Coordinates of N, CA and C in Angstrom, one line a residue:
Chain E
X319 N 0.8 -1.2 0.0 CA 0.0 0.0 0.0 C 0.9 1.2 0.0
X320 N 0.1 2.7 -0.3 CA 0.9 3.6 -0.4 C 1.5 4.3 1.5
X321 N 3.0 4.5 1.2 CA 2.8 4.6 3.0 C 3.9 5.7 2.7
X322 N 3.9 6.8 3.6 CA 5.2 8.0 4.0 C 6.1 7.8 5.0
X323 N 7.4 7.1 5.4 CA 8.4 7.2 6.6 C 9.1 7.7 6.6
X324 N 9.0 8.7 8.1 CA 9.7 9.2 8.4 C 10.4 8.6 9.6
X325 N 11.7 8.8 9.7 CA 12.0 7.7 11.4 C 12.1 8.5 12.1
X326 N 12.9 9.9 11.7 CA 12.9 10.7 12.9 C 12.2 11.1 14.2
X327 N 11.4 10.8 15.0 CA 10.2 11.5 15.6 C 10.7 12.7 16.4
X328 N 12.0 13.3 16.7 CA 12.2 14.5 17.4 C 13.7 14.3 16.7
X329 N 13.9 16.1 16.6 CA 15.4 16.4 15.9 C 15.5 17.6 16.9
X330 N 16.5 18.0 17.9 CA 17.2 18.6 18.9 C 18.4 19.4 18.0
X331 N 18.2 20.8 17.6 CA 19.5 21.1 17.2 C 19.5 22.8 17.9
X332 N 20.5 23.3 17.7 CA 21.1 25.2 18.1 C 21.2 25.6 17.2
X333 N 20.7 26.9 17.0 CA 20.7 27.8 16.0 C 21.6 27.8 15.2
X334 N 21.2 28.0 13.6 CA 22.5 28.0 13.0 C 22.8 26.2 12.7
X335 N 22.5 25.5 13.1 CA 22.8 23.9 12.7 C 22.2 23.5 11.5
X336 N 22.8 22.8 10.7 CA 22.1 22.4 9.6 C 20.7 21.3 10.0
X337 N 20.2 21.1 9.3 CA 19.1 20.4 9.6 C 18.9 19.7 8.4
X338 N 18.6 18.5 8.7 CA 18.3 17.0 7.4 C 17.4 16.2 8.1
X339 N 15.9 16.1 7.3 CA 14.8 15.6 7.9 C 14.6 14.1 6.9
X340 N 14.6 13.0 7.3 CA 14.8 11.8 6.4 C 13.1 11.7 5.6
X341 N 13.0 11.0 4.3 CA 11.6 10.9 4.7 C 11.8 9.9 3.1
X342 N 11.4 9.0 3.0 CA 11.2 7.8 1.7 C 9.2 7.9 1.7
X343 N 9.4 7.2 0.6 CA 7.7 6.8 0.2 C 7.7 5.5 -0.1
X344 N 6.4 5.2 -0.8 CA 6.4 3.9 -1.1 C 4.8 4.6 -1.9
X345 N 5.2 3.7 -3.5 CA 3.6 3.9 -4.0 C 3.7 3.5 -5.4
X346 N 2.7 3.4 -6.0 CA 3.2 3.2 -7.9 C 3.4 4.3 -8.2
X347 N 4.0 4.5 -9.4 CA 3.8 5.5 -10.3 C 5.0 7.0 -9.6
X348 N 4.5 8.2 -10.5 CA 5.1 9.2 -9.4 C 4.4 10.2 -8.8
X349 N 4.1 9.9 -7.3 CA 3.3 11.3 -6.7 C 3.6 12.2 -6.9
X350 N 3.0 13.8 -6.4 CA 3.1 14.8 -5.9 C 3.4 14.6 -4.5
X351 N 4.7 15.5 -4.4 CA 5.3 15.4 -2.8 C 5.6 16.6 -2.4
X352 N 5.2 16.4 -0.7 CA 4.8 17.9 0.0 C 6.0 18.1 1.1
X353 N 6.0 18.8 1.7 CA 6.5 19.4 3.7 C 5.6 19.7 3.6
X354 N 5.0 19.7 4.9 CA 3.8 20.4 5.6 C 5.0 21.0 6.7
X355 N 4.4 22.2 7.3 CA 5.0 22.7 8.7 C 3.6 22.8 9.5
X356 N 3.8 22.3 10.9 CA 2.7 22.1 11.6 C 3.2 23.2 13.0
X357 N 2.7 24.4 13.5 CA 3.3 25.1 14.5 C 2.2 24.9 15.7
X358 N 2.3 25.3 16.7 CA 1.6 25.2 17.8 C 0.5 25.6 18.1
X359 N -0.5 24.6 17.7 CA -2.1 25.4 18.0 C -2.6 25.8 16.5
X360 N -1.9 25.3 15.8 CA -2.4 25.2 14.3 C -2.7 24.3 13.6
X361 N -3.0 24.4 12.5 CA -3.0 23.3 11.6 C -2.0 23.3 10.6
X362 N -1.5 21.9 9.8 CA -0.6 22.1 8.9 C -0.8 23.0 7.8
X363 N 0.7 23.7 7.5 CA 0.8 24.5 6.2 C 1.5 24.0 5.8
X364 N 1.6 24.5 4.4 CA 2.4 23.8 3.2 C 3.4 24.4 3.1
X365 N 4.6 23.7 3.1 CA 6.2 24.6 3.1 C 6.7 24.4 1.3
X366 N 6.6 22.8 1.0 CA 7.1 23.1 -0.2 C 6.5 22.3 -0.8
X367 N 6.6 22.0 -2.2 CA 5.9 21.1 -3.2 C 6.5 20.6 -3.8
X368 N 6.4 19.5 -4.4 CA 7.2 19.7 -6.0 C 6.5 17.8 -6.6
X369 N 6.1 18.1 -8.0 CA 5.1 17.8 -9.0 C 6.4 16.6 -9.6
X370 N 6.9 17.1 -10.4 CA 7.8 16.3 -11.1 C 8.9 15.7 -10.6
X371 N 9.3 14.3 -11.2 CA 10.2 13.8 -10.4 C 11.8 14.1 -10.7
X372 N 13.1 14.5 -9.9 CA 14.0 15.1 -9.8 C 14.0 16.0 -9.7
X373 N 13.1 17.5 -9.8 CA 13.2 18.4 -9.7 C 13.2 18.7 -7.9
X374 N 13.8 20.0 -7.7 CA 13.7 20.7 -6.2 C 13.2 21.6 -5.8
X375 N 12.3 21.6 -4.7 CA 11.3 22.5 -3.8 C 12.0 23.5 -3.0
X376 N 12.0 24.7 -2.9 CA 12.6 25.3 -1.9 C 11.8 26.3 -1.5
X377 N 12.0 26.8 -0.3 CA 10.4 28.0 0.4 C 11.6 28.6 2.2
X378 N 11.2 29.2 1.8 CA 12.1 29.8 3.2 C 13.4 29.2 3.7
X379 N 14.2 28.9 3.1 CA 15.9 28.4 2.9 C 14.9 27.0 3.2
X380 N 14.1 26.5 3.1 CA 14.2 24.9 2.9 C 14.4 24.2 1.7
X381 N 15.2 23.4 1.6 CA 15.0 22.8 0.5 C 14.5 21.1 0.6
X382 N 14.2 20.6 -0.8 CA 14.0 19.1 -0.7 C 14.1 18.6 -2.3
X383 N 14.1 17.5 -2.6 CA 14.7 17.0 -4.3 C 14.1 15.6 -4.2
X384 N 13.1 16.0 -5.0 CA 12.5 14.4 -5.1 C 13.2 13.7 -5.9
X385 N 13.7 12.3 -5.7 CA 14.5 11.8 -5.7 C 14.2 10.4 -6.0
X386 N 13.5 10.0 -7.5 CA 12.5 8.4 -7.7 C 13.3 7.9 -8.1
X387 N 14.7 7.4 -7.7 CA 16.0 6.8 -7.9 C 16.0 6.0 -6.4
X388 N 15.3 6.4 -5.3 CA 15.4 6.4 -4.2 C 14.4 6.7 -3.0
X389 N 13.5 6.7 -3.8 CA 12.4 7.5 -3.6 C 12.3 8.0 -1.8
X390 N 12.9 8.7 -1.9 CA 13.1 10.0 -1.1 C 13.1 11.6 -1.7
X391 N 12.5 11.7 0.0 CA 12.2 14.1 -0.7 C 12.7 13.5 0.8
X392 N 13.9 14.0 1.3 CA 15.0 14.6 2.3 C 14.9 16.3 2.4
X393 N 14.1 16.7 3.7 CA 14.1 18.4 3.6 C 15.7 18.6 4.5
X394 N 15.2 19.8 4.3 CA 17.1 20.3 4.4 C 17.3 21.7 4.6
X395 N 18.2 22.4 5.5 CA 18.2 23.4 5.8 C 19.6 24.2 6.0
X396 N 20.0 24.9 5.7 CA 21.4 25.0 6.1 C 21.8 25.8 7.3
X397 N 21.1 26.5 7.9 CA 20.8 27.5 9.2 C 19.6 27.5 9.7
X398 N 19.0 26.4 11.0 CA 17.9 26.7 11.4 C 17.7 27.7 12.7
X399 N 16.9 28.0 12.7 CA 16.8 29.5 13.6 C 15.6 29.1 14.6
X400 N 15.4 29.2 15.8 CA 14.7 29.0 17.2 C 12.9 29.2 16.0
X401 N 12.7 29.9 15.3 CA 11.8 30.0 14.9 C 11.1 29.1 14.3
X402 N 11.7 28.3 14.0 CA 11.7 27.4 12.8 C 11.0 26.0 13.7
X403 N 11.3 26.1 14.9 CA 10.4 24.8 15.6 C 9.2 24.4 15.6
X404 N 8.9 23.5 14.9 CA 7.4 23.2 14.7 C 7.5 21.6 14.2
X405 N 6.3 20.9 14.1 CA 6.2 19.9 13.5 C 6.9 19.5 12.2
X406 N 7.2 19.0 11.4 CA 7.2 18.4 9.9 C 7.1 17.4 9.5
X407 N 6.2 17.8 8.7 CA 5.5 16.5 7.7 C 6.0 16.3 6.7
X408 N 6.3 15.1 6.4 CA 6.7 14.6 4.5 C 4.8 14.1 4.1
X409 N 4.6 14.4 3.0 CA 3.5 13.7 2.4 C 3.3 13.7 1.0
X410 N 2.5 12.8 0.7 CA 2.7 12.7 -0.7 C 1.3 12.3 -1.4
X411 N 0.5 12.8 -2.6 CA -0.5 12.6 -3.1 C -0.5 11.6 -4.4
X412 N -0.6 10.4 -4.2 CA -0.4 9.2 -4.5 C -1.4 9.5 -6.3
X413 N -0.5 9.2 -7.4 CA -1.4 9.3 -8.8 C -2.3 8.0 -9.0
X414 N -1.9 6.8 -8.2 CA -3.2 5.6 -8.0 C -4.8 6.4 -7.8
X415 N -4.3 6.9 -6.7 CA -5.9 7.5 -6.3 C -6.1 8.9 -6.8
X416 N -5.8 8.8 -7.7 CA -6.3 10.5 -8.1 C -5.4 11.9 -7.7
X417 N -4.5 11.5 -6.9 CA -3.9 12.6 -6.3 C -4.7 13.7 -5.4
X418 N -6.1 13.1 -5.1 CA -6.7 13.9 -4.2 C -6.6 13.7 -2.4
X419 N -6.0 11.9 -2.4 CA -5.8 11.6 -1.2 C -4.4 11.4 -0.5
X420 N -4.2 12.6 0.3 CA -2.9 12.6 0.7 C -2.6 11.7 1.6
X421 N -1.2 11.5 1.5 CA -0.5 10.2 2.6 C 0.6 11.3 3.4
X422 N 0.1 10.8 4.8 CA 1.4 12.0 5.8 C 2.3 10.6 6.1
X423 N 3.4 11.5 6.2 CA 4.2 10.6 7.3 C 4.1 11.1 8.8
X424 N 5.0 10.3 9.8 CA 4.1 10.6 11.4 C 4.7 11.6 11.7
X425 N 5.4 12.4 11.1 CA 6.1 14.1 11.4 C 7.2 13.9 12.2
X426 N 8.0 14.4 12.1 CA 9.6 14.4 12.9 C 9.3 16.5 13.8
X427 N 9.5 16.1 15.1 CA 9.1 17.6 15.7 C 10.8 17.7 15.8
X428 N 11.0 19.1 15.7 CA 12.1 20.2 15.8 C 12.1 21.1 16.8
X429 N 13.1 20.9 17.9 CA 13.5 22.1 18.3 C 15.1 22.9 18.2
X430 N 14.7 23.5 18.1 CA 15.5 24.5 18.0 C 15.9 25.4 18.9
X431 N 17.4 25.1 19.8 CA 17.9 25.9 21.1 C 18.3 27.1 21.0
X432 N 18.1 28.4 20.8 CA 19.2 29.6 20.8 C 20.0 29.3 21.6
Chain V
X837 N -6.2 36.5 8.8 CA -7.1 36.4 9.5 C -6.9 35.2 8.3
X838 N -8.0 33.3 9.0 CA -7.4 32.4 8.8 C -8.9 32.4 7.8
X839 N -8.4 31.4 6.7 CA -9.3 31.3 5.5 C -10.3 30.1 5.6
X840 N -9.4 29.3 6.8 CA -10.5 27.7 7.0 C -10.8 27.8 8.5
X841 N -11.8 28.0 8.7 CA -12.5 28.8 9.6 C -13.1 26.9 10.9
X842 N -12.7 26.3 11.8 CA -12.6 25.2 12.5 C -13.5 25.9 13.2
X843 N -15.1 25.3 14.2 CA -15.7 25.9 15.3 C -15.8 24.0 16.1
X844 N -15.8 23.8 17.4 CA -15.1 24.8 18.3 C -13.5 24.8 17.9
X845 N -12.9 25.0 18.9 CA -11.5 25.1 18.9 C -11.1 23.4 19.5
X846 N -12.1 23.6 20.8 CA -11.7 22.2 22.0 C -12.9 21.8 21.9
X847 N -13.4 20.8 22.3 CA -14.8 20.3 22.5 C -14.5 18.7 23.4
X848 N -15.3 18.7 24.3 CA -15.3 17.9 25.6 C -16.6 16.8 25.2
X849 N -17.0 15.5 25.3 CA -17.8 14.9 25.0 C -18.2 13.5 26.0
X850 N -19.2 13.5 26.4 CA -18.9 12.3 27.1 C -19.5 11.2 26.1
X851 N -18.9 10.0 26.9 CA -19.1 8.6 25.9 C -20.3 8.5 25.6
X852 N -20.9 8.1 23.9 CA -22.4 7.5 23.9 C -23.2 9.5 23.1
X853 N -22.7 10.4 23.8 CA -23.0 11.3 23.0 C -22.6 11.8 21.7
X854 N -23.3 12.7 21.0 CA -23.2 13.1 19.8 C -23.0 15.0 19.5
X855 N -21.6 15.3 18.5 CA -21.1 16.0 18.5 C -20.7 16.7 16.9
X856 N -21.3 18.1 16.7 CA -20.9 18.1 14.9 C -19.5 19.1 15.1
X857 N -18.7 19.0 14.0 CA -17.6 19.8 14.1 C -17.9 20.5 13.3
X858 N -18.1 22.3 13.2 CA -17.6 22.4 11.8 C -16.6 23.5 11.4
X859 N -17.0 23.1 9.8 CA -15.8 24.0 9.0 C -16.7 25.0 7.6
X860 N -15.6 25.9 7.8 CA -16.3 27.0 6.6 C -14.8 27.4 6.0
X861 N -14.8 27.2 4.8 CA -13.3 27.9 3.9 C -13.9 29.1 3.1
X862 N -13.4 30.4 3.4 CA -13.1 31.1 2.4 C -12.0 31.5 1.4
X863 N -11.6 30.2 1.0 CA -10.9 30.5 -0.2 C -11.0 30.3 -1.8
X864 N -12.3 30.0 -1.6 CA -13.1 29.8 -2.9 C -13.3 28.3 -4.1
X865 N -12.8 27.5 -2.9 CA -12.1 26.0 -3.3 C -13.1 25.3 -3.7
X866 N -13.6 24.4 -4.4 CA -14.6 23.2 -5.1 C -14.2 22.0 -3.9
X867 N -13.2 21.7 -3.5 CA -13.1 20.3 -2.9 C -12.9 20.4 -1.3
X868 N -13.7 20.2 -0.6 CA -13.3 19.7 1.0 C -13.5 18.5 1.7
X869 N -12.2 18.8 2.4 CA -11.8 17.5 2.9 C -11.6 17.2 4.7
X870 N -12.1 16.1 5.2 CA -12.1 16.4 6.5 C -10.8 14.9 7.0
X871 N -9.6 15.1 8.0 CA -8.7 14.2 8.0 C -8.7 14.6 9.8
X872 N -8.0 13.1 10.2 CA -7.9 13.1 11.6 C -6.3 13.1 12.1
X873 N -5.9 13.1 13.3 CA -5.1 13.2 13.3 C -4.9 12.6 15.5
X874 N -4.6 11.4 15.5 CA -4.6 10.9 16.4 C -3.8 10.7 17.0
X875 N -3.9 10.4 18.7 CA -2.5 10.0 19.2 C -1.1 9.5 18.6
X876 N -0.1 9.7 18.6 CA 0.7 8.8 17.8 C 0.8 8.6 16.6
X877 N -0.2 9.0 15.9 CA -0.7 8.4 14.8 C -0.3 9.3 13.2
X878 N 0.2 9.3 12.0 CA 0.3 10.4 11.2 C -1.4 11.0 11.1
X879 N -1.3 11.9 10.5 CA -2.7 12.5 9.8 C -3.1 11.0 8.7
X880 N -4.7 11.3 9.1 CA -5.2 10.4 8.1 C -6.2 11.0 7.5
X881 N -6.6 10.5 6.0 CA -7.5 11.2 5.4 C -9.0 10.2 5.9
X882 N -10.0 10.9 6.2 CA -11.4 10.9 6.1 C -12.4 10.7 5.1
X883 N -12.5 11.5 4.6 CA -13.5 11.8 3.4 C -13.4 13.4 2.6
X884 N -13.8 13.2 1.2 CA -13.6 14.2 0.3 C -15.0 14.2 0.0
X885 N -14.8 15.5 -0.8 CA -16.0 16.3 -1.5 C -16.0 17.1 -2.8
X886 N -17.0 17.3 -3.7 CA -16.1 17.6 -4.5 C -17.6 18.8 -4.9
X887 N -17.6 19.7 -4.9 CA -18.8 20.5 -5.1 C -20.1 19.4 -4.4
X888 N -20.2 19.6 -3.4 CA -21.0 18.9 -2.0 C -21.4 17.9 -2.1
X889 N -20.7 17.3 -3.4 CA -20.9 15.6 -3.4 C -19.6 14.8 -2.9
X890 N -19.9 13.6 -2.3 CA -19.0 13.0 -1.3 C -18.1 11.9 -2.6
X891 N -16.9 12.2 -2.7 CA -16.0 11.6 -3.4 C -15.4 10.4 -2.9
X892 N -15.2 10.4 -1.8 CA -14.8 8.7 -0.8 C -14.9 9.6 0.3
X893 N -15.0 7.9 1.2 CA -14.8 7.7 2.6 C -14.3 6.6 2.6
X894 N -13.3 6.9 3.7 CA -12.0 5.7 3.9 C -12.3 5.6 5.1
X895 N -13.7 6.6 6.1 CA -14.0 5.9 7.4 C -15.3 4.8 7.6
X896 N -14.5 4.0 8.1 CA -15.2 2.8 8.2 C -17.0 2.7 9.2
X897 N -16.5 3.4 9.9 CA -17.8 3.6 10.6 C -18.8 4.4 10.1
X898 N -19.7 4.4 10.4 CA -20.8 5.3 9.7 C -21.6 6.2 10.6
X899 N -20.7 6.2 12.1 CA -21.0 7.3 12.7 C -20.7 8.6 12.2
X900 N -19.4 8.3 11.6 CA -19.0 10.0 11.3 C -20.1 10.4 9.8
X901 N -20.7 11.6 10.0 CA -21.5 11.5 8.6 C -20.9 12.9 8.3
X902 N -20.2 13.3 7.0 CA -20.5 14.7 6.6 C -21.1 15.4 6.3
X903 N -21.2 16.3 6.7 CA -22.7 17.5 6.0 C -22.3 18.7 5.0
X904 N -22.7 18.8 4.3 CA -22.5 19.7 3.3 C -23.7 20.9 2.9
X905 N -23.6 21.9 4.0 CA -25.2 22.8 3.0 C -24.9 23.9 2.1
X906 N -23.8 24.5 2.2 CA -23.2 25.0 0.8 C -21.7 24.3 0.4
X907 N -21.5 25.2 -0.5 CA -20.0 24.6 -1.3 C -18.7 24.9 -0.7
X908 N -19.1 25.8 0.8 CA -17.7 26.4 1.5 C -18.3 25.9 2.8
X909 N -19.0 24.9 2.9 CA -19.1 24.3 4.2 C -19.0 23.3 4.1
X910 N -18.0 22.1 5.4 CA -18.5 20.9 5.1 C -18.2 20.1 6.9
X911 N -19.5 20.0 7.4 CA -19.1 19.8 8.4 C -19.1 18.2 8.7
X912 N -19.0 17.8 10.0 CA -19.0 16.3 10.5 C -19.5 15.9 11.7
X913 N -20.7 15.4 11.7 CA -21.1 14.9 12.7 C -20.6 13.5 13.3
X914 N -20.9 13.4 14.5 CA -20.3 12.0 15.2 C -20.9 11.6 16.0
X915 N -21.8 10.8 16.1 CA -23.0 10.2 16.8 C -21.7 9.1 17.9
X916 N -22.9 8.7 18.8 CA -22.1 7.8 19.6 C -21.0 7.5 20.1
X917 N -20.3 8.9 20.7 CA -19.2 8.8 20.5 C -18.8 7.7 21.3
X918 N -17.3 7.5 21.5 CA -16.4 6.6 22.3 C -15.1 7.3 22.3
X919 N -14.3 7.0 23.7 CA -13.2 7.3 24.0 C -12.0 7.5 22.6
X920 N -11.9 6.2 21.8 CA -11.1 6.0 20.5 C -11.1 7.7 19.8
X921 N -12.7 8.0 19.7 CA -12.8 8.8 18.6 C -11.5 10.1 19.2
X922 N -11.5 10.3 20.5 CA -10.9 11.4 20.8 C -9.4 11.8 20.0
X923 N -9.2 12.8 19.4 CA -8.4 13.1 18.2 C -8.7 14.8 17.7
X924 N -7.5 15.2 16.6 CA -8.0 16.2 16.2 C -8.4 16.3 15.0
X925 N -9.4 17.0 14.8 CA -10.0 16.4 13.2 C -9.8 17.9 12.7
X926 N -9.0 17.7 11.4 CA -9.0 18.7 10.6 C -9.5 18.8 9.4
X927 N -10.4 19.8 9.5 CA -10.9 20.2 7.9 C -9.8 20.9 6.7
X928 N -10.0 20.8 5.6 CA -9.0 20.6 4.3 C -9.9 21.2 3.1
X929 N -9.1 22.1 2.3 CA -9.6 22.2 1.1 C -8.9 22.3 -0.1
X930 N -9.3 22.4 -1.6 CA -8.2 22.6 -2.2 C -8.9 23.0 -3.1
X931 N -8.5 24.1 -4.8 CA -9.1 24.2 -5.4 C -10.0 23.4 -6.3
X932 N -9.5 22.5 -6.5 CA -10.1 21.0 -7.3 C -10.1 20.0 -6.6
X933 N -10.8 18.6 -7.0 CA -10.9 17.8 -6.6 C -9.4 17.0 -7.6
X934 N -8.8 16.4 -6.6 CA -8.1 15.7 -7.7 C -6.5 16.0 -8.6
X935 N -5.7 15.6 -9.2 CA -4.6 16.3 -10.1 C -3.5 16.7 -9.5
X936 N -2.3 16.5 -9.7 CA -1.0 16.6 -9.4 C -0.9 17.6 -9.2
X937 N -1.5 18.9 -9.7 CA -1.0 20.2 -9.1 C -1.8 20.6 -7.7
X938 N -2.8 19.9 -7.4 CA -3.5 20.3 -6.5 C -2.7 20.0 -4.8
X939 N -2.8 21.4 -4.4 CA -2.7 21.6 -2.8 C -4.1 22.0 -2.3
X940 N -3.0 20.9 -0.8 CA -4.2 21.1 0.4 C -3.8 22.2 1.4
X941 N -5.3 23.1 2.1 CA -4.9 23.7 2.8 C -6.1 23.4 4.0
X942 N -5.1 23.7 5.2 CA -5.8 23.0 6.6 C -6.4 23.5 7.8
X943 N -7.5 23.5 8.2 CA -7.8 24.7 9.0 C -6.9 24.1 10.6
X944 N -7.3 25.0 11.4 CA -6.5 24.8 13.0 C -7.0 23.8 13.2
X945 N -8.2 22.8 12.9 CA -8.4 22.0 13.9 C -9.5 21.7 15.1
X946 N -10.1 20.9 15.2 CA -11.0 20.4 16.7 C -10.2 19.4 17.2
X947 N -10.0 19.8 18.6 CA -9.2 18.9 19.6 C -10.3 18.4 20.3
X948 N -11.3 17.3 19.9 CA -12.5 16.5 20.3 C -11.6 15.5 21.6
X949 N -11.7 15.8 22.7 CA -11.9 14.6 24.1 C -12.8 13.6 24.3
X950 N -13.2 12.6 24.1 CA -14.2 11.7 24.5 C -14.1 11.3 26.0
X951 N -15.1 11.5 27.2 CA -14.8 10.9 28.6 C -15.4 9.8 28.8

């Protein structure tokens, strides 16, 4: 079945640390693949996207590169900042089902120490 | 000011009672979607809509019913509840139903308690 992993469930880093969020899929064909950022007392928002496969997503110094060699979207950051602490989601909109039914992974949480 | 509009925010329930959540999107979208999001558990999708007709449900039970009375509403009721249901249910919309280019966007959320 179509599934999102992530293993991370918490990433502890200090300002300024690079940041590398793991995240593979599993599905036929090639989805659309997302980040969600989930902050406190919110609901998820969408950090980056990207449609086609090899190309790269980037949105507020994040980046990610879908990757159907491997199928991995690895987000990535090269300076994370105390602000930046929130949830993250890998997910992906599977072309079996239409691409209307999204698959989350279980979110890797971030903090971020000044 | 937030475009997917979640009422309540928290909501308290005791077991065996019945409880609607709803949602209103002003962003002018044809598709809404309602997804849960449980202890432990990643987000899961619920049910879709697609101009106020119901495109799937992936929930097994038939307590949860969606209601649709316009095209920017789509709420969820939950009869009978039980402890299990307690979770946060988020409502979801997107411009279309369907298609690789299509994004989801997510309102705050009901943080439903079952006692």
């Amino acid at each position: 079945g179509d599934s999102v992993i992530q293993m991370q469930g918490q990433v502890t880093l200090s300002e300024n640390d690079f940041l590398f969020i793991n995240c593979t899929y599993s599905t036929t064909g090639y989805p659309t693949l997302f980040w969600y950022v989930q902050y406190s007392g919110e609901g998820p928002q969408l950090l980056l996207q990207v449609t086609t496969a090899n190309n790269k997503g980037s949105s507020r110094g994040f980046e990610a590169t879908y990757d159907k060699g491997t199928t991995s979207f690895h987000l990535q950051k090269t300076s994370v900042q105390e602000i930046d602490s929130a949830v993250y989601y890998c997910a992906m909109s599977p072309v079996n089902t239409g691409n209307y039914k999204y698959v989350f992974g279980a979110g890797t949480r971030l903090k971020v120490i000044a | 000011d937030p475009k997917i509009i979640q009422k309540p925010k928290y909501l308290v329930a005791v077991t065996g009672s019945e409880k609607i959540l709803i949602c209103e999107q002003y962003l002018g979208h044809n598709a809404m979607y309602w997804y849960r999001q449980s202890a432990k558990k990643p987000l899961e999708f619920m049910f879709s809509y697609s101009y106020q007709k119901l495109m799937d449900n992936q929930t097994a039970s038939s307590r949860f019913q969606p209601q649709s009375s316009k095209k920017n509403h789509l709420d969820l009721q939950i009869t009978a509840l039980k402890p299990d249901d307690s979770a946060t249910y988020f409502c979801a919309s997107s411009q279309d139903w369907g298609g690789s280019q299509n994004t989801l966007y997510f309102g705050a959320g009901t943080r439903l308690s079952v006692l």
